[in-house]
Coordinates of C-alpha atoms in Angstrom, one line a residue:
Chain F
X1 CA -5.2 0.1 26.8
X2 CA -3.7 -0.9 23.5
X3 CA -1.5 1.7 21.9
X4 CA -1.9 2.6 18.3
X5 CA 0.8 0.3 17.0
X6 CA -0.9 -2.8 18.6
X7 CA -4.1 -1.6 17.0
X8 CA -2.7 -1.3 13.5
X9 CA -0.8 -4.7 13.9
X10 CA -4.1 -6.3 14.8
X11 CA -5.8 -4.5 12.1
X12 CA -3.1 -5.6 9.4
X13 CA -3.4 -9.1 11.0
X14 CA -7.2 -9.2 10.5
X15 CA -7.0 -7.7 6.8
X16 CA -6.4 -11.2 5.3
X17 CA -7.5 -11.9 1.5
X18 CA -10.8 -13.1 1.8
X19 CA -12.5 -14.8 -1.0
X20 CA -15.9 -16.1 0.5
X21 CA -18.5 -13.7 1.8
X22 CA -22.1 -13.3 3.1
X23 CA -23.3 -12.4 -0.1
X24 CA -26.5 -11.1 1.2
X25 CA -24.7 -8.5 3.6
X26 CA -24.7 -5.4 1.4
X27 CA -21.8 -2.8 1.5
X28 CA -23.1 0.8 2.0
X29 CA -22.0 3.3 -0.6
X30 CA -21.1 5.7 2.1
X31 CA -18.6 3.0 3.4
X32 CA -17.1 2.5 0.2
X33 CA -16.6 6.3 -0.2
X34 CA -15.2 6.4 3.1
X35 CA -12.4 3.8 2.5
X36 CA -11.7 5.6 -1.0
X37 CA -11.0 8.8 1.1
X38 CA -8.4 7.1 3.2
X39 CA -6.6 6.1 -0.1
X40 CA -7.1 9.9 -1.3
X41 CA -5.5 11.0 1.9
X42 CA -2.5 8.7 1.4
X43 CA 0.8 9.3 -0.3
X44 CA 0.9 9.7 -3.9
X45 CA 4.1 9.8 -6.0
X46 CA 5.0 13.5 -7.0
X47 CA 1.6 14.0 -5.4
X48 CA -0.1 13.3 -9.0
X49 CA -3.1 11.6 -7.7
X50 CA -3.6 9.9 -11.0
X51 CA -5.6 7.1 -9.5
X52 CA -9.5 7.0 -10.1
X53 CA -12.1 4.6 -8.8
X54 CA -15.5 3.0 -9.8
X55 CA -17.7 1.7 -7.0
X56 CA -20.0 -1.1 -7.7
X57 CA -22.4 -2.5 -5.2
X58 CA -25.6 -3.4 -7.0
X59 CA -26.8 -6.8 -7.2
X60 CA -27.0 -6.9 -11.0
X61 CA -23.5 -5.3 -11.6
X62 CA -21.7 -7.6 -9.0
X63 CA -23.3 -10.5 -11.0
X64 CA -22.0 -9.1 -14.3
X65 CA -18.6 -8.4 -12.7
X66 CA -17.9 -11.7 -10.8
X67 CA -17.2 -13.8 -14.0
X68 CA -14.6 -11.6 -15.0
X69 CA -12.3 -12.1 -12.1
X70 CA -10.0 -15.2 -11.7
X71 CA -10.1 -16.4 -8.0
X72 CA -7.6 -18.2 -6.1
X73 CA -5.0 -19.6 -8.4
X74 CA -3.6 -22.2 -6.4
X75 CA -7.2 -23.8 -5.1
X76 CA -7.6 -26.1 -8.1
X77 CA -10.5 -27.9 -6.5
X78 CA -12.4 -24.7 -5.5
X79 CA -15.2 -23.4 -7.6
X80 CA -15.3 -19.7 -6.6
X81 CA -18.6 -19.1 -8.2
X82 CA -20.8 -20.6 -5.6
X83 CA -23.6 -18.5 -5.2
X84 CA -24.2 -16.9 -1.7
X85 CA -20.6 -16.5 -0.7
X86 CA -19.6 -13.9 -3.6
X87 CA -18.5 -10.3 -3.0
X88 CA -21.4 -7.8 -2.5
X89 CA -19.3 -4.9 -4.0
X90 CA -16.1 -4.0 -5.8
X91 CA -13.7 -1.1 -6.2
X92 CA -12.0 -0.9 -9.5
X93 CA -8.8 1.0 -9.3
X94 CA -8.0 2.8 -12.4
X95 CA -5.1 5.0 -13.7
X96 CA -5.9 8.1 -15.2
X97 CA -3.3 8.2 -18.0
X98 CA -4.3 11.8 -19.1
X99 CA -2.6 12.9 -15.7
X100 CA 0.2 10.4 -16.0
X101 CA 1.0 7.0 -17.2
X102 CA 3.3 6.5 -14.3
X103 CA 1.8 5.8 -10.9
X104 CA 4.9 4.3 -9.0
X105 CA 3.5 2.4 -6.1
X106 CA 0.4 4.5 -5.5
X107 CA -1.8 1.2 -6.5
X108 CA -0.6 -0.7 -3.7
X109 CA -0.6 2.1 -1.3
X110 CA -4.1 3.0 -2.0
X111 CA -5.6 -0.6 -2.1
X112 CA -3.8 -1.2 1.4
X113 CA -5.7 2.0 2.8
X114 CA -9.0 0.9 1.3
X115 CA -8.6 -2.6 2.8
X116 CA -7.5 -1.5 6.2
X117 CA -10.6 0.7 6.0
X118 CA -12.9 -2.0 5.1
X119 CA -11.4 -4.3 7.8
X120 CA -11.8 -1.7 10.3
X121 CA -15.6 -1.3 9.4
X122 CA -15.8 -5.2 9.8
X123 CA -15.6 -6.1 6.3
X124 CA -12.7 -7.7 4.1
X125 CA -11.8 -8.2 0.6
X126 CA -9.4 -9.5 -1.9
X127 CA -7.1 -7.5 -4.4
X128 CA -7.8 -9.3 -7.9
X129 CA -5.2 -8.5 -10.8
X130 CA -6.3 -11.4 -13.0
X131 CA -9.2 -9.6 -14.7
X132 CA -10.7 -9.9 -18.0
X133 CA -10.1 -6.3 -18.6
X134 CA -11.8 -5.8 -22.2
X135 CA -15.1 -7.1 -20.8
X136 CA -14.9 -5.2 -17.7
X137 CA -14.3 -1.9 -19.6
X138 CA -17.3 -2.7 -21.8
X139 CA -19.8 -3.6 -19.1
X140 CA -18.8 -0.3 -16.9
X141 CA -18.1 1.8 -19.8
X142 CA -14.5 2.9 -18.7
X143 CA -13.1 5.4 -21.2
X144 CA -9.8 4.3 -23.0
X145 CA -7.9 7.2 -20.9
X146 CA -8.1 4.9 -17.8
X147 CA -5.8 1.8 -17.4
X148 CA -7.6 -0.8 -15.3
X149 CA -5.1 -1.7 -12.6
X150 CA -6.9 -4.0 -10.3
X151 CA -10.3 -4.8 -8.7
X152 CA -10.8 -5.0 -5.0
X153 CA -13.5 -7.3 -4.2
X154 CA -15.4 -6.6 -0.8
X155 CA -17.9 -8.0 1.3
X156 CA -18.4 -9.6 4.8
X157 CA -15.8 -12.3 5.4
X158 CA -17.4 -15.8 5.6
X159 CA -14.1 -17.7 6.2
X160 CA -11.1 -18.1 8.5
X161 CA -7.5 -17.2 7.3
X162 CA -4.6 -18.5 9.1
X163 CA -1.0 -17.2 8.7
X164 CA 1.7 -20.3 8.9
X165 CA 5.4 -20.2 8.5
X166 CA 6.5 -21.4 5.3
X167 CA 7.9 -24.9 5.7
X168 CA 11.2 -26.3 4.8
X169 CA 10.2 -27.1 1.1
X170 CA 9.6 -23.5 0.8
X171 CA 6.2 -23.6 -0.9
X172 CA 4.4 -20.6 -0.5
X173 CA 1.1 -21.8 -2.0
X174 CA -1.9 -21.1 0.1
X175 CA -4.2 -24.0 0.7
X176 CA -7.6 -24.8 2.2
X177 CA -8.5 -27.4 5.0
X178 CA -11.6 -29.7 4.2
X179 CA -13.5 -27.7 6.7
X180 CA -12.7 -24.5 4.8
X181 CA -10.0 -22.9 7.1
X182 CA -7.8 -21.1 4.6
X183 CA -3.8 -21.3 5.4
X184 CA -1.3 -18.8 4.0
X185 CA 2.3 -19.7 4.4
X186 CA 4.4 -16.5 5.1
X187 CA 8.0 -16.4 5.0
X188 CA 10.1 -15.7 8.2
X189 CA 11.0 -11.9 8.8
X190 CA 14.9 -13.1 8.7
X191 CA 14.4 -14.4 5.2
X192 CA 13.0 -10.9 4.3
X193 CA 15.6 -8.8 5.6
X194 CA 18.8 -9.2 3.9
X195 CA 20.9 -6.8 5.9
X196 CA 20.7 -4.8 9.0
Chain I
X1 CA -13.7 6.0 23.0
X2 CA -12.6 6.0 19.3
X3 CA -13.4 3.3 17.3
X4 CA -10.9 1.4 15.0
X5 CA -12.0 3.3 11.8
X6 CA -11.3 6.6 13.2
X7 CA -8.1 5.6 14.7
X8 CA -6.8 4.3 11.3
X9 CA -8.0 7.4 9.7
X10 CA -6.2 9.7 12.1
X11 CA -3.1 7.4 11.5
X12 CA -3.4 7.8 7.7
X13 CA -3.7 11.7 8.3
X14 CA -0.7 11.7 10.4
X15 CA 1.3 9.7 8.2
X16 CA 2.3 12.4 5.9
X17 CA 5.4 12.5 3.5
X18 CA 7.9 13.9 5.9
X19 CA 11.3 15.4 4.5
X20 CA 12.7 17.0 7.6
X21 CA 13.6 15.3 10.7
X22 CA 15.3 15.5 14.0
X23 CA 18.6 13.8 12.7
X24 CA 19.9 13.3 16.0
X25 CA 16.8 11.0 17.1
X26 CA 18.0 7.5 16.0
X27 CA 15.4 4.8 15.1
X28 CA 16.1 1.6 16.7
X29 CA 16.6 -1.8 14.7
X30 CA 14.0 -3.5 16.4
X31 CA 11.4 -0.9 15.5
X32 CA 12.4 -1.0 11.8
X33 CA 12.2 -4.7 11.8
X34 CA 8.6 -4.6 13.5
X35 CA 7.5 -2.3 10.9
X36 CA 8.7 -4.6 8.2
X37 CA 7.1 -7.2 10.1
X38 CA 3.8 -5.6 9.2
X39 CA 4.7 -5.5 5.7
X40 CA 5.4 -9.3 6.0
X41 CA 1.9 -9.9 7.2
X42 CA 0.1 -8.0 4.7
X43 CA -1.0 -9.3 1.3
X44 CA 1.2 -10.5 -1.3
X45 CA 0.0 -11.2 -5.1
X46 CA -0.2 -14.9 -5.6
X47 CA 1.4 -14.8 -2.0
X48 CA 4.7 -15.0 -3.7
X49 CA 6.4 -12.5 -1.3
X50 CA 9.1 -11.5 -3.6
X51 CA 9.9 -8.1 -1.6
X52 CA 13.1 -7.9 0.3
X53 CA 14.6 -5.3 2.6
X54 CA 17.6 -3.7 3.5
X55 CA 17.8 -1.8 6.9
X56 CA 20.0 1.0 7.4
X57 CA 20.3 3.0 10.5
X58 CA 24.0 3.8 11.1
X59 CA 25.3 7.2 10.8
X60 CA 28.0 6.2 8.5
X61 CA 25.5 4.5 5.9
X62 CA 22.9 7.1 6.2
X63 CA 25.4 9.8 5.3
X64 CA 26.4 7.6 2.3
X65 CA 22.8 7.0 1.2
X66 CA 21.7 10.8 1.6
X67 CA 23.2 12.1 -1.5
X68 CA 21.8 9.2 -3.6
X69 CA 18.2 10.5 -3.1
X70 CA 16.1 13.3 -5.0
X71 CA 14.1 15.1 -2.6
X72 CA 11.1 17.0 -3.2
X73 CA 11.1 17.8 -6.9
X74 CA 8.5 20.6 -6.8
X75 CA 10.6 22.8 -4.0
X76 CA 13.2 24.3 -6.4
X77 CA 14.3 26.6 -3.6
X78 CA 14.9 23.8 -1.0
X79 CA 18.5 22.3 -0.3
X80 CA 17.4 19.0 1.2
X81 CA 20.9 18.4 2.2
X82 CA 20.7 20.6 5.3
X83 CA 22.6 19.0 8.3
X84 CA 20.7 18.1 11.3
X85 CA 17.5 17.5 9.5
X86 CA 18.2 14.4 7.6
X87 CA 16.5 11.0 8.0
X88 CA 18.4 8.8 10.6
X89 CA 17.2 5.5 9.1
X90 CA 16.3 4.0 5.5
X91 CA 14.7 0.7 4.5
X92 CA 15.7 -0.1 1.0
X93 CA 12.6 -2.2 -0.7
X94 CA 14.0 -4.8 -3.1
X95 CA 12.3 -7.3 -5.3
X96 CA 13.8 -10.8 -5.4
X97 CA 13.7 -11.4 -9.2
X98 CA 14.9 -15.0 -8.4
X99 CA 11.5 -15.5 -7.0
X100 CA 9.5 -13.7 -9.7
X101 CA 10.2 -10.4 -11.7
X102 CA 6.5 -9.5 -11.2
X103 CA 5.3 -8.0 -7.9
X104 CA 2.2 -6.4 -8.7
X105 CA 1.2 -3.8 -6.2
X106 CA 3.1 -5.4 -3.5
X107 CA 5.7 -2.8 -3.3
X108 CA 2.8 -0.1 -2.4
X109 CA 1.0 -2.4 0.0
X110 CA 4.2 -3.2 1.9
X111 CA 5.4 0.5 1.8
X112 CA 2.2 1.6 3.4
X113 CA 2.2 -0.9 6.0
X114 CA 5.8 0.2 6.9
X115 CA 5.0 3.8 7.1
X116 CA 1.7 3.3 9.1
X117 CA 4.1 1.4 11.6
X118 CA 6.4 3.9 11.7
X119 CA 3.8 6.7 12.4
X120 CA 2.1 4.8 14.9
X121 CA 5.4 4.7 16.7
X122 CA 5.9 8.4 16.4
X123 CA 8.1 8.5 13.5
X124 CA 7.4 9.3 9.8
X125 CA 9.1 9.2 6.3
X126 CA 8.9 9.5 2.8
X127 CA 9.1 7.0 -0.2
X128 CA 11.6 8.1 -2.8
X129 CA 11.6 6.4 -6.1
X130 CA 14.2 8.9 -7.6
X131 CA 17.3 6.9 -6.4
X132 CA 20.9 6.8 -7.9
X133 CA 20.3 2.8 -8.1
X134 CA 24.0 2.1 -9.6
X135 CA 25.7 3.8 -6.5
X136 CA 23.3 2.5 -4.0
X137 CA 23.9 -1.2 -5.3
X138 CA 27.7 -0.5 -4.9
X139 CA 27.7 1.0 -1.6
X140 CA 25.0 -1.6 -0.1
X141 CA 26.6 -4.4 -2.1
X142 CA 23.3 -5.4 -3.4
X143 CA 23.2 -8.6 -5.8
X144 CA 22.1 -8.1 -9.4
X145 CA 19.1 -10.6 -8.4
X146 CA 17.4 -7.6 -6.4
X147 CA 15.8 -4.9 -8.3
X148 CA 16.0 -1.8 -6.2
X149 CA 12.0 -0.4 -6.2
X150 CA 12.4 2.3 -3.7
X151 CA 13.9 3.7 -0.6
X152 CA 11.8 4.6 2.5
X153 CA 13.6 7.6 4.3
X154 CA 12.5 7.6 8.1
X155 CA 12.9 9.4 11.2
X156 CA 11.4 11.7 13.8
X157 CA 9.5 14.5 11.8
X158 CA 10.3 18.1 12.0
X159 CA 7.9 19.7 10.0
X160 CA 4.2 20.3 9.9
X161 CA 2.3 18.9 6.9
X162 CA -1.1 20.1 6.0
X163 CA -3.3 18.7 3.4
X164 CA -5.4 21.4 1.3
X165 CA -8.2 21.0 -1.6
X166 CA -6.7 21.5 -5.1
X167 CA -7.5 25.0 -6.2
X168 CA -9.5 25.8 -9.5
X169 CA -6.0 25.9 -11.5
X170 CA -5.9 22.2 -10.7
X171 CA -2.3 22.5 -9.4
X172 CA -1.2 19.5 -7.4
X173 CA 2.3 20.7 -6.8
X174 CA 3.0 20.7 -2.8
X175 CA 4.6 24.0 -1.6
X176 CA 6.1 25.3 1.7
X177 CA 5.2 28.4 3.6
X178 CA 8.2 30.6 4.8
X179 CA 7.8 29.3 8.0
X180 CA 8.2 26.0 6.6
X181 CA 4.8 24.7 7.0
X182 CA 4.3 22.2 4.0
X183 CA 1.2 22.2 2.0
X184 CA 0.0 19.5 -0.1
X185 CA -3.1 19.8 -2.3
X186 CA -5.3 16.8 -2.6
X187 CA -8.0 16.3 -5.3
X188 CA -11.6 16.1 -4.0
X189 CA -13.3 12.7 -3.3
X190 CA -15.8 13.3 -6.2
X191 CA -13.0 13.9 -8.6
X192 CA -11.8 10.5 -7.9
X193 CA -14.6 8.3 -8.1
X194 CA -15.9 8.1 -11.6
X195 CA -18.9 6.2 -11.0
X196 CA -21.0 4.9 -8.0

């Protein structure tokens, strides 16, 4: 039987940034709430819990939001807008500036908890920071007190993502095989740890 | 048998911010590396992987680093410096500004992966952003190209941490019972989700 660490490591490995989905596979509101609940139960700087969320999973709203997101900057030949492979849900991550304008690393903690939750349920997603914020604010009627931090796109993944080692040229740009397999070069552990 | 989501949720619930430890319980270098390896395999904005780490787990260095950290701002009566209950390891999270000064939410993603790894192995910790950076830089000889983002204190937890609901007064300050049980008021899920 696998121990908890092994289960966690496999979950983290499975939790890749997915950009192609089975668009017709919907994500239930209750699932989305359960993932936000994981974020809710995660650490928060000074326990201020300033993050707020908007959940989007109707077809109409997904259609509106998709064009406001920039996808896969390194894949110049890929037109992300292909119908049938778009996300079927989004979680918009906001900061409630009325509580505090400073949220330290809460955004990443929460987003990681949400995505691990999604992965554990057989879904997957991608954090997108390149967002047309003005348009998104208008479409979702987001009050000025909330800062739009990032959008987590979610759905049933329709692609294979492979981790490679960064090569000698040091290039970290992800790339895609003709058959669609998506490769992500990761730096070696010894490059990340400066001192032990 | 529990499914992966249940295991993840229990792990996230177990992964509280611990501030009191069995100081004599050391954390092995290999364990610390394995947790950073989880961060390495987690998402990174534009896959730039700008985060770097310093691992500290010798008694001498732990002694030096402890006074540079501010503990539990809301517990005015608690003198964190009690010997015997201090962390026995630290991971300093840095950003390599030579790669990019912008790291989006990578810091939180990585820190959450590290802490979930620690929790899965029976350890626990606390993210500390209130750090005397100049002194830490000097003691650990951190080159100016690295920004000190935060420090993750780690060890074998020696306290019980309980999540409560935020009361009607809206007070989110954590507090401690006389018997040492640490209470953390969390906002309700419906307060966090603005729209569905």
